[in-house]
Coordinates of C-alpha atoms in Angstrom, one line a residue:
M1 CA 71.8 186.7 105.1
N2 CA 70.2 189.6 103.4
P3 CA 68.2 191.6 105.9
E4 CA 65.8 192.8 103.2
T5 CA 64.5 189.2 102.8
E6 CA 65.2 187.5 106.2
N7 CA 62.2 186.5 108.1
T8 CA 62.2 187.8 111.6
H9 CA 59.7 187.3 114.5
L10 CA 57.5 189.5 116.7
V11 CA 55.4 188.3 119.7
L12 CA 52.2 190.5 119.8
A13 CA 50.0 190.5 123.0
A14 CA 46.5 192.1 123.0
H15 CA 43.8 192.3 125.6
G16 CA 40.8 194.2 125.9
P17 CA 36.8 193.9 126.3
D18 CA 35.7 190.9 124.3
R19 CA 33.5 191.7 121.3
P20 CA 32.9 190.2 117.9
G21 CA 35.3 191.3 115.1
L22 CA 38.5 191.8 117.2
V23 CA 40.4 188.8 115.7
E24 CA 39.3 189.7 112.1
R25 CA 40.4 193.4 112.4
L26 CA 43.6 192.6 114.1
S27 CA 44.5 189.8 111.9
G28 CA 43.5 192.0 108.8
R29 CA 46.1 194.8 109.9
I30 CA 48.8 191.9 110.3
A31 CA 48.1 190.7 106.8
E32 CA 47.9 194.1 105.3
S33 CA 51.4 195.0 106.7
G34 CA 52.9 191.9 105.0
C35 CA 53.3 189.8 108.1
N36 CA 52.2 186.2 108.8
I37 CA 50.6 184.7 111.9
D38 CA 52.8 181.6 112.7
E39 CA 51.1 180.8 116.0
S40 CA 48.2 182.2 118.1
R41 CA 46.4 181.9 121.3
L42 CA 43.0 183.3 122.3
A43 CA 41.0 183.1 125.5
V44 CA 38.1 185.0 126.8
L45 CA 38.6 185.4 130.6
G46 CA 35.8 187.0 132.3
R47 CA 34.8 189.8 130.0
Q48 CA 38.2 190.3 128.7
C49 CA 39.6 188.9 125.4
V50 CA 43.4 187.8 125.5
L51 CA 45.2 187.2 122.2
V52 CA 48.7 186.2 121.7
F53 CA 50.5 186.0 118.2
L54 CA 53.8 185.0 117.1
L55 CA 54.3 186.9 113.7
S56 CA 56.9 186.5 111.0
G57 CA 57.8 188.5 108.0
P58 CA 60.6 190.5 106.5
W59 CA 62.1 193.1 108.8
H60 CA 60.6 196.0 107.0
A61 CA 57.0 194.5 107.2
L62 CA 57.3 193.9 110.8
S63 CA 58.6 197.5 111.4
K64 CA 55.7 198.8 109.4
L65 CA 53.4 196.8 111.8
E66 CA 55.2 198.1 114.9
G67 CA 54.7 201.7 113.7
Q68 CA 51.0 201.2 113.4
L69 CA 50.3 199.2 116.7
S70 CA 49.8 202.1 119.0
A71 CA 47.0 203.7 116.9
L72 CA 45.6 200.3 116.2
G73 CA 45.3 199.5 119.9
E74 CA 43.4 202.7 120.5
Q75 CA 41.1 202.3 117.5
L76 CA 40.3 198.6 118.6
G77 CA 40.3 199.5 122.4
L78 CA 43.1 196.9 123.1
A79 CA 46.3 197.1 125.4
L80 CA 49.0 196.0 122.9
S81 CA 52.5 195.0 123.9
Y82 CA 55.1 193.5 121.5
E83 CA 58.4 192.3 121.4
R84 CA 61.0 191.0 118.6
T85 CA 62.0 187.4 119.1
G86 CA 63.4 184.4 117.3
K87 CA 61.8 181.2 116.3
A88 CA 62.2 178.7 119.2
E89 CA 64.9 176.3 118.9
R90 CA 64.9 173.2 121.3
Q91 CA 68.2 172.7 123.0
D92 CA 67.3 169.1 124.1
V93 CA 64.8 166.7 122.6
A94 CA 61.7 166.8 124.7
I95 CA 58.8 164.4 124.3
P96 CA 55.4 166.2 124.7
Y97 CA 53.1 164.8 127.3
T98 CA 49.5 165.9 128.4
V99 CA 48.6 166.3 132.0
E100 CA 45.0 166.5 132.9
L101 CA 43.6 166.7 136.4
V102 CA 40.4 167.5 138.2
T103 CA 40.1 168.3 142.0
S104 CA 38.1 170.3 144.4
D105 CA 39.1 174.0 143.8
R106 CA 41.5 175.4 146.3
S107 CA 44.3 177.9 146.5
G108 CA 47.7 176.9 145.5
I109 CA 47.0 173.8 143.1
V110 CA 48.5 175.3 139.9
R111 CA 51.4 176.6 141.9
S112 CA 52.0 173.2 143.5
L113 CA 51.8 171.5 140.0
A114 CA 54.1 174.0 138.5
A115 CA 56.5 173.4 141.3
F116 CA 56.4 169.6 140.9
F117 CA 57.4 169.9 137.1
A118 CA 60.0 172.8 137.9
R119 CA 61.7 170.5 140.4
Q120 CA 62.0 167.8 137.7
G121 CA 63.6 170.2 135.3
I122 CA 60.4 170.0 133.0
N123 CA 59.1 172.8 130.9
I124 CA 55.5 173.6 130.9
E125 CA 54.7 174.5 127.3
A126 CA 50.8 175.1 127.5
L127 CA 48.5 175.6 130.4
Q128 CA 44.7 176.0 130.7
T129 CA 42.7 176.0 133.9
S130 CA 38.9 176.4 134.6
S131 CA 36.7 176.4 137.6
Y132 CA 33.2 175.1 137.5
P133 CA 30.5 173.9 140.0
A134 CA 30.3 170.0 140.4
P135 CA 27.3 168.4 139.2
H136 CA 24.7 167.6 141.8
T137 CA 26.6 169.1 144.6
G138 CA 27.7 172.5 143.3
S139 CA 31.1 172.3 145.1
P140 CA 33.7 174.3 143.3
M141 CA 36.0 172.2 141.0
L142 CA 39.2 172.8 139.2
S143 CA 40.1 171.4 135.9
V144 CA 43.8 171.8 134.6
V145 CA 45.1 170.8 131.1
M146 CA 48.7 171.2 130.4
T147 CA 51.4 170.1 128.0
V148 CA 54.9 169.4 129.3
G149 CA 58.1 168.8 127.4
I150 CA 59.7 165.6 129.1
P151 CA 63.5 165.7 128.2
A152 CA 64.3 162.4 126.2
R153 CA 66.9 161.4 128.8
M154 CA 64.2 161.2 131.5
H155 CA 62.9 157.8 132.6
I156 CA 59.2 158.2 131.9
A157 CA 58.0 155.3 133.9
T158 CA 59.7 156.5 137.1
L159 CA 58.3 160.1 136.3
R160 CA 54.8 158.8 135.8
G161 CA 55.0 157.0 139.2
D162 CA 56.3 160.1 141.1
F163 CA 53.6 162.2 139.6
L164 CA 50.9 159.8 140.4
D165 CA 52.1 159.5 144.0
Y166 CA 52.1 163.3 144.2
C167 CA 48.6 163.5 143.0
D168 CA 47.4 160.9 145.4
D169 CA 49.0 162.8 148.2
L170 CA 47.1 165.9 147.3
N171 CA 43.8 164.0 146.2
L172 CA 44.1 165.0 142.6
D173 CA 42.3 162.9 139.9
A174 CA 45.0 163.1 137.1
T175 CA 46.3 161.4 133.8
F176 CA 49.7 161.8 132.3
E177 CA 49.9 160.5 128.7
P178 CA 51.9 161.2 125.5
L179 CA 50.3 164.0 123.5
R180 CA 48.4 162.5 120.7
G181 CA 48.9 164.3 117.3

């Protein structure tokens, strides 16, 4: 392949105080450098905005952007980090499933949930948690939504049963369903 035309990839992570215009200014600089945003995630956590981008472009466009990131971070008041990467290639076929659960908020639930899937050899591909007061009682509650990649060789009915038993043992209200497009 010709390195002048070959697309390469860069993961760019940014965080700093949340305010209007951050995405526009950061994505504008990405576009101006000749790069494309292939994937992105944004979350506002507390007063901080966290952004993660998977960028692609010819090597020279990514190099141009890398050279501008330090000054851009200072200009936007963002901490930026970046790393060259390749596009993800699955080794095994995995079936995406969504796991949703609600429980009273207590320490260690996310770790325990992650450990359950790790023991099964299942990768967590996306994870979102939030805490909120329960209606009427105000008790602290935890909501977890995750996407996991179930290896195609795995017997899903057995896994679902094991997962629901695990949830019953910990008093977790959960669903385990195929990801809907």
